[in-house]
Every structure is written in C-alpha cells, then in structure tokens.
Coordinates of C-alpha atoms in Angstrom, one line a residue:
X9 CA -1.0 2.9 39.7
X10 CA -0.8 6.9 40.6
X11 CA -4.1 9.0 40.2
X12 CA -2.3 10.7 37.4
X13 CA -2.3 7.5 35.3
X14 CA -5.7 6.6 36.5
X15 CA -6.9 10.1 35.1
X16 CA -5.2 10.0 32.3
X17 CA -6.4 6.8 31.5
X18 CA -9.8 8.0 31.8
X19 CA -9.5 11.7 30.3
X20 CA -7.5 10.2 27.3
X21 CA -5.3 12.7 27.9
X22 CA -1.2 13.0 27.6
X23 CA 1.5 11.0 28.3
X24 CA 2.8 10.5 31.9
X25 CA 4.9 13.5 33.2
X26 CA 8.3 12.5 32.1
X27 CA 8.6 12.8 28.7
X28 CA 7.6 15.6 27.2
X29 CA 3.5 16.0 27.7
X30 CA 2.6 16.9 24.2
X31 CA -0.4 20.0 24.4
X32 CA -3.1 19.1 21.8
X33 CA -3.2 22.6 19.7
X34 CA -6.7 21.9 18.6
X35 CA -6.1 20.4 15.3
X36 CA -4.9 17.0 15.8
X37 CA -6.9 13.2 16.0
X38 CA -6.2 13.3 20.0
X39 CA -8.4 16.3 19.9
X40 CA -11.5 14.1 20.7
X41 CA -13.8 14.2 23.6
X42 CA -15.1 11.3 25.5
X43 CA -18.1 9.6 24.6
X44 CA -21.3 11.0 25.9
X45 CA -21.8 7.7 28.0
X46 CA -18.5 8.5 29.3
X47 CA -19.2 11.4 30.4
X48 CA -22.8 11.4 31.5
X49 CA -21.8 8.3 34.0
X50 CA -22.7 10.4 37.3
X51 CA -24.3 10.5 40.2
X52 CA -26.0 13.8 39.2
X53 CA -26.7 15.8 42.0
X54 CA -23.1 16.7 43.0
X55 CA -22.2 17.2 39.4
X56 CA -24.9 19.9 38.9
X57 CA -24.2 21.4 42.2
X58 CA -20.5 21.7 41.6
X59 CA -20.9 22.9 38.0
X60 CA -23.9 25.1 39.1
X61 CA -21.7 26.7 41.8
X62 CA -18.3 27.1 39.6
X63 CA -20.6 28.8 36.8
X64 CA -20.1 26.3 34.1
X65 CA -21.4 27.0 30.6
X66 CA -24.8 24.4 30.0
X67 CA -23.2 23.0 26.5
X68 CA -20.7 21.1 25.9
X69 CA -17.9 21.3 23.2
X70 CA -17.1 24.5 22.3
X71 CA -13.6 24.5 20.6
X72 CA -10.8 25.5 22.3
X73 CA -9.1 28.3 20.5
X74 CA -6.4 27.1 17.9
X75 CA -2.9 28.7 18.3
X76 CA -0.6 28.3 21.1
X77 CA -1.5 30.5 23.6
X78 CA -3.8 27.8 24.9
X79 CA -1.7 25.8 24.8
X80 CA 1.5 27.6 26.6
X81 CA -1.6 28.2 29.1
X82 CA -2.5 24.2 29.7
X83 CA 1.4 23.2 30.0
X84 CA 1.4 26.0 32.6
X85 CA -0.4 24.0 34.8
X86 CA 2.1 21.7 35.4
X87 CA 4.1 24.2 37.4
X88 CA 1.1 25.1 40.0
X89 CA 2.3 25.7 43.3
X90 CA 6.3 26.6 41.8
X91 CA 7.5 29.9 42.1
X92 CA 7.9 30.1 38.2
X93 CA 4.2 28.9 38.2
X94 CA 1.2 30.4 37.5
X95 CA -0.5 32.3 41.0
X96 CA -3.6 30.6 42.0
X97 CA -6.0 33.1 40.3
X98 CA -4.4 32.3 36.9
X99 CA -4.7 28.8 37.7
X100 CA -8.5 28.7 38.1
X101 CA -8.8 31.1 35.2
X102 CA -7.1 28.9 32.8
X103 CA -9.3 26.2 34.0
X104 CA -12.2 28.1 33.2
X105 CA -11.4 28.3 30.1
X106 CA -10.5 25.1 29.4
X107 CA -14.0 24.3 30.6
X108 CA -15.9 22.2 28.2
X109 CA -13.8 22.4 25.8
X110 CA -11.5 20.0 24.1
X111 CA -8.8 21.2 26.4
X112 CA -10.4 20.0 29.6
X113 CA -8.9 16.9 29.6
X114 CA -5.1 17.8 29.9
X115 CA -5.8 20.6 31.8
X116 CA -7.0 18.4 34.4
X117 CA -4.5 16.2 33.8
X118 CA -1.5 18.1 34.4
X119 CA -2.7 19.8 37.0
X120 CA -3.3 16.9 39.0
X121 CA 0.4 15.6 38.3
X122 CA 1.6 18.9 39.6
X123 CA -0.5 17.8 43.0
X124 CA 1.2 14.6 42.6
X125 CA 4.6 16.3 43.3
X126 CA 3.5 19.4 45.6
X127 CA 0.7 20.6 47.8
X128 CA -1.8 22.9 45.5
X129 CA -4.1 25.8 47.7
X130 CA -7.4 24.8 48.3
X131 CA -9.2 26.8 45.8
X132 CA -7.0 25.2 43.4
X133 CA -7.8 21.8 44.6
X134 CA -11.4 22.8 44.2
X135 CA -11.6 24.0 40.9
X136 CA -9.7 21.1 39.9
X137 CA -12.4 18.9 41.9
X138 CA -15.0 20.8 40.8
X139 CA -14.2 20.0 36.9
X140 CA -13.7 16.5 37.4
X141 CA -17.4 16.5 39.0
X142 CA -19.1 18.0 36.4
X143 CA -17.3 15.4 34.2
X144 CA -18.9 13.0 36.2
X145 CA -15.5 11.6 38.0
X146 CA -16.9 11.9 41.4
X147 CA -14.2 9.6 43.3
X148 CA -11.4 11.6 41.4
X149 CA -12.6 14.5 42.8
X150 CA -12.8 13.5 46.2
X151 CA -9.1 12.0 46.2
X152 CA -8.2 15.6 45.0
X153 CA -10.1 17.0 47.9
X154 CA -8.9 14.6 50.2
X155 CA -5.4 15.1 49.2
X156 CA -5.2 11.4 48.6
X157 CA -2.5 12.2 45.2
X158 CA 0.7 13.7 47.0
X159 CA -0.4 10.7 49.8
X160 CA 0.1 8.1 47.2
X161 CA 2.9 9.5 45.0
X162 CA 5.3 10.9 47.7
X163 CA 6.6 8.9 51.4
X164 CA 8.2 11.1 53.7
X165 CA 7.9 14.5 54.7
X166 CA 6.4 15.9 52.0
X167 CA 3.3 13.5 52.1
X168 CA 2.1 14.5 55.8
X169 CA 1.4 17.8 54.1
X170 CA -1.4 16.5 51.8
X171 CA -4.0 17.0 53.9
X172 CA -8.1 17.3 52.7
X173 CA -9.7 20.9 52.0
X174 CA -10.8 22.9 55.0
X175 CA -12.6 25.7 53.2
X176 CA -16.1 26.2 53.3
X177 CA -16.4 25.5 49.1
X178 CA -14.2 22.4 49.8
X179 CA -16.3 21.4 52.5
X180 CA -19.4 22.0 50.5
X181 CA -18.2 20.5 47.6
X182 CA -16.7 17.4 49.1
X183 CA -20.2 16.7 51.2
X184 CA -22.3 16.9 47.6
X185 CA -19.9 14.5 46.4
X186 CA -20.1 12.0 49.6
X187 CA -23.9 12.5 49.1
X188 CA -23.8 11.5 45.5
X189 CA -21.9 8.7 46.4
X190 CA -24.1 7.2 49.1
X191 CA -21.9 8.0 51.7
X192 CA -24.3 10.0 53.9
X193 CA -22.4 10.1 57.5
X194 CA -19.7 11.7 55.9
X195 CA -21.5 14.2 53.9
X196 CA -23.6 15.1 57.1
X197 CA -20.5 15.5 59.0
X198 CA -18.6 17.4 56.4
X199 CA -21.5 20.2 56.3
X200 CA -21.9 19.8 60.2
X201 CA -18.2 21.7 59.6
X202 CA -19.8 24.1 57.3
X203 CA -22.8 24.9 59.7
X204 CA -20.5 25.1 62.9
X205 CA -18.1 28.0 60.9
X206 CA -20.8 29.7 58.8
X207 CA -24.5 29.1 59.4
X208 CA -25.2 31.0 56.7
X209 CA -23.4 29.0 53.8
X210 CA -26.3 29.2 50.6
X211 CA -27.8 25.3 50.8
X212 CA -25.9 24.1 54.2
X213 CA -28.8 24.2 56.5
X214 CA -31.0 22.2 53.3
X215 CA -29.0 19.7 52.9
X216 CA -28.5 18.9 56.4
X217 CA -31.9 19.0 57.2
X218 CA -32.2 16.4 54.0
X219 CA -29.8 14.3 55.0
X220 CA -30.4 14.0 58.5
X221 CA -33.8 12.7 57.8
X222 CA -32.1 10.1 55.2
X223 CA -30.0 8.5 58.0
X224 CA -33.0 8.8 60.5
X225 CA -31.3 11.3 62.8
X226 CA -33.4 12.7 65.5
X227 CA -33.9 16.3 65.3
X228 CA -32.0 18.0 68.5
X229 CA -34.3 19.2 71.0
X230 CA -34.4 23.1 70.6
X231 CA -34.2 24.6 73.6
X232 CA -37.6 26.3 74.7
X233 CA -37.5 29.9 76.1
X234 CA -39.6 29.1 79.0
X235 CA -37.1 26.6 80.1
X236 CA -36.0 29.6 82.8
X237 CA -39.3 28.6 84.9
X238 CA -39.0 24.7 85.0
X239 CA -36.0 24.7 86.6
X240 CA -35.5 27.8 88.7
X241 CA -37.6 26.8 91.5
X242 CA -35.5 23.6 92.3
X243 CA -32.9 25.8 93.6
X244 CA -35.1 26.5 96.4
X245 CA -34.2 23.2 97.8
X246 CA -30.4 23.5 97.0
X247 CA -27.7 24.5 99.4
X248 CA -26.9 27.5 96.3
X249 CA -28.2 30.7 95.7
X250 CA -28.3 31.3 91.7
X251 CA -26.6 34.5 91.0
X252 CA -27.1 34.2 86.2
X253 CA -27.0 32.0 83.7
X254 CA -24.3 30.9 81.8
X255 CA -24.7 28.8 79.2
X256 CA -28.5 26.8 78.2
X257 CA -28.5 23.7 76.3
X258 CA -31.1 20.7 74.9
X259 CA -30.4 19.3 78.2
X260 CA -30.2 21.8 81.1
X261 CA -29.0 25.3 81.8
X262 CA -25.6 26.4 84.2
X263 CA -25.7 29.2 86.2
X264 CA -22.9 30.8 88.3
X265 CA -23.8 30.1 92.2
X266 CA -22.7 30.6 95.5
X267 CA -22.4 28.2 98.5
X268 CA -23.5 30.9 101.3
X269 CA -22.2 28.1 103.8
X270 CA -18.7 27.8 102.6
X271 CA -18.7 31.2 100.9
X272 CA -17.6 29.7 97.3
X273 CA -18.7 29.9 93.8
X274 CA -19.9 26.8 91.9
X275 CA -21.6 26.1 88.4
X276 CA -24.8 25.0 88.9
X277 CA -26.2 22.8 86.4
X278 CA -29.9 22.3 86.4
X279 CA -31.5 19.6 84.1
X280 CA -34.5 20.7 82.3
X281 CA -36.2 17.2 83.4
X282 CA -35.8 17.6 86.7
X283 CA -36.3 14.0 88.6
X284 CA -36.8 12.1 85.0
X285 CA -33.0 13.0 84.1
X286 CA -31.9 10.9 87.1
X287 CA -29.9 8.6 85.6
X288 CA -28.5 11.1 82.8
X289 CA -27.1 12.7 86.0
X290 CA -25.9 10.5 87.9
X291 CA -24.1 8.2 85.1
X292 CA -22.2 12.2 84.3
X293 CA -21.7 12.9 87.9
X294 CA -20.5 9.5 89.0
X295 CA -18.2 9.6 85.9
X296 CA -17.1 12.6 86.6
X297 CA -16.1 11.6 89.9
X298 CA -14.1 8.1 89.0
X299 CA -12.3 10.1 86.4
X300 CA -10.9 12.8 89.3
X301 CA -7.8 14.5 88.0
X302 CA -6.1 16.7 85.3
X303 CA -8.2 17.5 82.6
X304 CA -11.9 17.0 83.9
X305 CA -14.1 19.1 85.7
X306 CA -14.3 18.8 89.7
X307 CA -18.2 17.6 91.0
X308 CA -18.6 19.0 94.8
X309 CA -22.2 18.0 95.0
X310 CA -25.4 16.4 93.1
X311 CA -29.2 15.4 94.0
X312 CA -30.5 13.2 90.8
X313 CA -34.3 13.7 92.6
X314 CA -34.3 17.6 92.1
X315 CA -32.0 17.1 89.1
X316 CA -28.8 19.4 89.6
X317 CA -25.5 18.6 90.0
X318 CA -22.9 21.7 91.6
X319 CA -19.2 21.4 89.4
X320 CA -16.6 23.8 90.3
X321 CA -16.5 27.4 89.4
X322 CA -14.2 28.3 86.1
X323 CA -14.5 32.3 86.0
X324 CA -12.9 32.1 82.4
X325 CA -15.4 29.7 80.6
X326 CA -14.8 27.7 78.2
X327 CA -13.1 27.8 74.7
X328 CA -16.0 28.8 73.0
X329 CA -16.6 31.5 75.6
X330 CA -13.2 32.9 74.6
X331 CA -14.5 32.5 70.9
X332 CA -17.6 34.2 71.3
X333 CA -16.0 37.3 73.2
X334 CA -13.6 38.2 69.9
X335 CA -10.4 37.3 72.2
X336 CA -9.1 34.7 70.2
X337 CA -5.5 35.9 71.0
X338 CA -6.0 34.7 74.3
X339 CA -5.9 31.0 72.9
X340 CA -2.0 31.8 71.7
X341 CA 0.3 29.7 71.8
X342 CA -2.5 26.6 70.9
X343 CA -0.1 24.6 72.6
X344 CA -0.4 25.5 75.6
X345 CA -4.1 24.2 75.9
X346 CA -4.3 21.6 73.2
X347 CA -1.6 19.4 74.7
X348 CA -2.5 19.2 78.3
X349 CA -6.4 18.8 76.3
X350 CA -4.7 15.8 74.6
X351 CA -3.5 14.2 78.0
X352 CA -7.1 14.5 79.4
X353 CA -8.7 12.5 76.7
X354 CA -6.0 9.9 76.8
X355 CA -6.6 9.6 80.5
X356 CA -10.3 9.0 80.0
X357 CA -9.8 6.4 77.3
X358 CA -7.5 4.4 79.5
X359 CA -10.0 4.1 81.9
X360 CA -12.2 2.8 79.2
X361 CA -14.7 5.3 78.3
X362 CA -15.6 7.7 75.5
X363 CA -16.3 11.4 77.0
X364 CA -18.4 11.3 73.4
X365 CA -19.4 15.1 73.3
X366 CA -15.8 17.2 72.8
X367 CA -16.8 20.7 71.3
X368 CA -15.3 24.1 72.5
X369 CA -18.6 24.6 74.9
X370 CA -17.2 21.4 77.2
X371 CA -13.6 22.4 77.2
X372 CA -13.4 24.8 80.2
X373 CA -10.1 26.9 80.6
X374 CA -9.3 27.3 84.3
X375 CA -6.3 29.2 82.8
X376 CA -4.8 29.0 79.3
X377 CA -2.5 26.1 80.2
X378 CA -4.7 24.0 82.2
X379 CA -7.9 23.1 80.1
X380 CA -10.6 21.4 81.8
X381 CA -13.3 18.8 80.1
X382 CA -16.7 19.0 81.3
X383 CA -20.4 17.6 80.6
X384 CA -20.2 13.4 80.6
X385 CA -23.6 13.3 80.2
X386 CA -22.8 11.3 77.3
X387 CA -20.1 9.4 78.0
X388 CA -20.3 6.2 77.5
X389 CA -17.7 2.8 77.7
X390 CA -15.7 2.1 74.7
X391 CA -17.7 -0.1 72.6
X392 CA -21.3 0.6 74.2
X393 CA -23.7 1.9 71.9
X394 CA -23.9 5.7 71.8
X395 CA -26.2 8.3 71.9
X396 CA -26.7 11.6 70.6
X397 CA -23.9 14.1 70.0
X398 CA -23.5 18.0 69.1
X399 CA -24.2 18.7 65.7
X400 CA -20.9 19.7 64.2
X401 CA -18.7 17.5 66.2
X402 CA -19.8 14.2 65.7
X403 CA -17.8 11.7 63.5
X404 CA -19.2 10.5 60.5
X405 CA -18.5 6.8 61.8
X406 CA -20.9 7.5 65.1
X407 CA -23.4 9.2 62.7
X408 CA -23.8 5.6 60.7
X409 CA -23.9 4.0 64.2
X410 CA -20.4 3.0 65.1
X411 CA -20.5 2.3 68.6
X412 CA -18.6 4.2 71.0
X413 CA -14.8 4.6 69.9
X414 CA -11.9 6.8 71.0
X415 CA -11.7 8.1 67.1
X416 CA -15.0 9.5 68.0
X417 CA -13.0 11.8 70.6
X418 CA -10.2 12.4 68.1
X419 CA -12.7 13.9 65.8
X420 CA -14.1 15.9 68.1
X421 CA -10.7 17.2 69.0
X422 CA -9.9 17.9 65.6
X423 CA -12.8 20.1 65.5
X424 CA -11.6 22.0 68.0
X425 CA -8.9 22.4 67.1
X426 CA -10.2 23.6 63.7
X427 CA -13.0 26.7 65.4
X428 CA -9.8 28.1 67.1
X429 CA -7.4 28.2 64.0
X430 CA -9.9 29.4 62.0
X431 CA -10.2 32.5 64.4
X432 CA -5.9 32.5 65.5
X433 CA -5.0 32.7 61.3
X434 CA -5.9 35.9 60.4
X435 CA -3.6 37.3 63.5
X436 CA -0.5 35.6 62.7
X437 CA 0.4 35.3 66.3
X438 CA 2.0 32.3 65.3
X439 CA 3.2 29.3 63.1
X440 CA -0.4 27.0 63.2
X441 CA 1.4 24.9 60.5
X442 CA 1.4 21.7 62.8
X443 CA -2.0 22.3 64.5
X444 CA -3.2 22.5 61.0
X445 CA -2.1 19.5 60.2
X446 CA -3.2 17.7 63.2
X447 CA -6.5 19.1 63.2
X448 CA -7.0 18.1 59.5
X449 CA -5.7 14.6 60.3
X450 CA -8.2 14.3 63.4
X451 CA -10.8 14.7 60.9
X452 CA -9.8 13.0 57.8
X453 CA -10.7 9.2 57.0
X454 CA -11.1 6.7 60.2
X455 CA -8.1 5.0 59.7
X456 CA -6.1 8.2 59.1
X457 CA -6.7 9.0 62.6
X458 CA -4.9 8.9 66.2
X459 CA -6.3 6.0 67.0
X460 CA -6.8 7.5 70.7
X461 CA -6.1 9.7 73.2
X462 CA -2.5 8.6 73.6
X463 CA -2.2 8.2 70.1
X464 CA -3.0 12.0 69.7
X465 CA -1.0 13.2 72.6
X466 CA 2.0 11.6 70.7
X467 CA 1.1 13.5 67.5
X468 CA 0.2 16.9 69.7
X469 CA 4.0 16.7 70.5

C-alpha cells in the first residue's frame, strides 16, 4: 500500500489520485475532523516543536472558508513541483491556511500524492512534515522527510532522486521527530549535522547536550588552553625543531617542523598525554604504516615514550583548512578529490579495518587530486568494538553502539561530502547534482548505504 493510501486512510481524506479527487467545499458530511483521540495520539514533544516552530494557531477547528477559492487552492496542490503548479512560497501559504482547519486533511493528502510522482523542495517537504507532526502522524512525517514516498511509488530513475531533507529546518525537524520516537542515535546524529553547519541553530546545542546524556555519551574532552606547556618541552628530545601550530585537538596538537638533519618539513604531532597515550600512538602509527600507499598519510618517525609521532609535511592542509580560509572554489571539480578519497577508504576496509574518524580535518589535500587520510588514532578492525568519534560525523548506528563497520566510514564520507557542497552551491561552479545525491545517500538509513569502501567508489563513479 503507497503512503498516499496510508494517509488517506488515516486523514479520511479523498479518493486516490485517479479519478477525480473531489475538494470538500466546506458544506458537505466529509467535512468532519478526526476524533480528538485521533488526533492527540502523539509523542508530544516533536509535535509542539514542529507546530511551535511553523507558527501554528493553539485551537483547533476553525472553518475553512466556504466558496471555491479554497478549494481551487487545495486541488492546487496536486500539481507541486509542475511548471503549471503553484511556486513553493504558495505552496506553504496555502498550507498555512489550511492549518487547523477542516481542510487540512486533503491538503495533506494531495500534496503528498504529488511527492508520490515528483521530487518536492525541501521546504515544501517540511511544511508538509511539519503538519502531519502537529497532527500527531510522526512516522508520516519522517517518510516525507526521508523521501521514503517517490522511493516507494516510482523504480527507476526517477526514484534515486528521492533523497531525505538536507536543510537545517529538515534536519531539526526530522531529529525532534526521531527523538519523539525513541530513536535517539539518529536524532543525535541528525543535529550533529545541524551543529557541524550552524552552531548557532535556536535549540541545537540543548538538545544535543539532552540527548547525549540520554544515550550515556561521554562528553568530549575540551581542549585546555594550557595544553601549549604540556607538550612543548618534549620536542627537546626530538630530532625536530617546532616552527607553529597547526591544528589542536582533544587528543594532541600538530605543528609544522623541520628535520635540521635532513633539511625537510614534517607535521609533528604531539599527544597531550605524553608517555600514557603510548598505545593510542602506536596502534595509529603502526596502522598508518601497514596501510602505506594512496590515500593515507606517510609516518617517517615516532617515540610512544615522549608521545609524538613525525607524518609528512602537506603545505595545503586539509579540507577543512580549505573550508575555513573561504576558498571553497579550490575544492572544484569535487571529483577530482572525492573519488581518489573513495579509493583510500576502500583500500583500508580490504585490509580489514575501520579508519573510524572521517571528517574534513583528517582528509589532507597534498594537491586537489590526490587527497590524503590522516589520524588512525581510532581505527579500529571491522567488527571490534569502537571508541569515541567527532561529534558531527559519527553514524547514528556507532552512536547506539554498533561495533566497528565500514558504513561507519560511508557516513563519515557522506558528511564530507555534505560541509563542501554546502560551501561549492552558492558558486555554481558546477553540476553537484550527483554528489548531492551520493552524499545524501551516505547518510540516509543503514541499509540505504554503500555498504563499503568499494561499494562507494562504485557509486562515486
């Protein structure tokens, strides 16, 4: 059965798009509105959010206006996303309207068997979740979100297309609902996504912080300003002479070095531990090592006593380096460094391991076409249990305690993906159509997902 019937069967609303859907003018016995059980059946929270956040009036049934211009407006609907249609501001208008009144019903209705036959915008798709939340329909609004109706009622082409929401209100909207459904890994992961883009978004830092403690996350270490003095001294008794930092993290800082002896640069990475991160270091340098090749970062030299490990030099930095500087347009054509980024993960999970930690900070660019991973620290072979992660680019399966899985990469990928595209869109440089996709189907549901590295590099082609 299609989410159209589904709804409809639920709404009580019109027949199924074939015949003619008849638009209740106000004045006939259809014109009824679900029982208050019905409608109260919710999980609450994500309701109020949702109608909290799309300014929905706090009473109910207030009588749609009689006539046919509300009418026209609801059969309108059904041509969303056509070029005769209505443009995505009149869309959510008319919806607003509708909004608790009798009308609400078929204007949900058709405009979810329009999505059944076309892809809608996102803020479409959210005001159309958003209304069946605050009717208390949470896991209809989540299959609008998640694009699960063109999935279901199209094969072929057209159904790759139906992707989930990417926008910040999708995002937001969708975790509420995830929340209110008891799925807490994914509604922690989808505002990770939020937190990542805008840290900023009104509630996003609450609600992780409240949902973090539901699942029993530990908090990430923050790192301390003083860190500077721990770990300068060891590079007394280092071969190196530090020249600045580069990059500080939970678990050590980089600088850019020099070997006076061979006259070459290096990144020096010092652990904030010093001799008690011996084993973090040498699990990532002797991984680092066995993995040897395209893709991953060279290790020249390492001391797990005094806690550092010396990597090879990449002037350029990293992707979010690149990010952070407002050159973007550097990152153009995506697949120049996503592909050969795709090979490298495919290459680790042959040899059996998860790299575990994928974000724009550990993917170093020793030019635009030859991407470079970095930081195993927390790595980890496929199916060992795993620990830790960078807030933002951790699956929701490894946030419920999945152990270590190639999907976990894929994800992290995905989110990669998503930080430059959201930066490369507003230049038009070029068609990100396909990387949209890909990125979007790195981080829908598990199953959904490349499967691995090869699986992606397959689907990066």
């Amino acid at each position: 059965m299609s989410l159209w019937r589904r709804l409809r069967e639920r709404l009580g609303g019109a027949k199924a798009p074939g015949g003619a859907p008849p638009v209740n003018d106000g004045a006939g016995d259809d014109d009824v509105a679900p029982p208050a059980g019905e409608r109260g059946r919710s999980a609450g929270g994500a309701r109020a959010a949702a109608s909290t956040r799309a300014g929905a009036p706090t009473t109910r049934a207030r009588p749609a206006p009689r006539g046919g211009d509300a009418g026209d407006d609801i059969a309108r609907l059904r041509s969303a996303g056509t070029r005769a249609g209505p443009a995505t501001d009149e869309v959510i208008a008319i919806l607003r309207r509708a909004r608790g009144t009798l009308r609400e019903a078929d204007a949900v209705a058709q405009l979810v068997a329009a999505m059944e036959e076309r892809v809608l915008p996102d803020p479409v798709r959210v005001a159309c979740a958003d209304l069946l939340a605050a009717r208390g329909d949470e896991q209809g609004a989540l299959r609008v979100l998640e694009g699960a109706a063109l999935r279901e009622a199209v094969s072929g082409p057209r159904a790759a297309r139906a992707q989930p929401v990417s926008s910040t209100a999708g995002l937001v909207l969708a975790a509420d609902l995830y929340a209110a459904m008891g799925q807490l890994p994914r509604a922690l992961g989808a505002i990770e996504r939020v937190l990542v883009r805008e840290i900023g978004a009104p509630g996003a830092r609450e609600r992780h912080q409240r949902w973090r403690a539901a699942l029993g996350a530990e908090r990430p270490a923050a790192p301390r300003l003083d860190d500077v003095t721990v770990v300068a001294p060891s590079a007394a008794k280092s071969p190196f002479r530090l020249l600045r930092e580069v990059a500080r993290g939970g678990a050590g800082v980089v600088y850019e070095a020099e070997d006076d002896v061979l006259g070459r640069r290096v990144g020096f990475k010092v652990y904030h531990g010093r001799g008690s991160d011996r084993a973090h270091l040498t699990r990532e340098a002797r991984l680092a090592a066995a993995l040897a090749g395209p893709g991953i970062v060279r290790v020249f030299d390492v001391d797990p006593d005094e806690g550092w490990i010396a990597l090879e030099w990449i002037a350029r930095g990293s992707v979010r380096d690149v990010l952070r500087s407002g050159d973007a347009a550097a990152l153009a054509p995506v697949a120049r460094w996503a592909r050969p980024l795709a090979r490298a993960l495919a290459r680790i999970h042959e040899r059996g391991y998860v790299h575990a930690d994928v974000k724009p900070a550990n993917v170093l660019l020793r030019h635009l076409g030859e991407p470079v991973l970095t930081d195993f620290g927390l790595a980890r072979p496929l199916g060992a249990p795993s620990a830790g992660g960078s807030p933002g680019y951790v699956s929701p399966e490894r946030l419920a305690g999945r152990p270590s899985d190639p999907r976990d990469d894929v994800y992290g990928y995905g989110r990669v993906l998503e930080d430059v595209l959201v930066r490369l869109d507003p230049l038009g440089a070029e068609d990100l159509s396909p990387w949209k996709e890909l990125s979007l189907r790195c981080l829908g549901p598990d199953h959904e997902r490349p499967q691995d590295g090869a699986a992606l590099v397959r689907a990066a082609c």
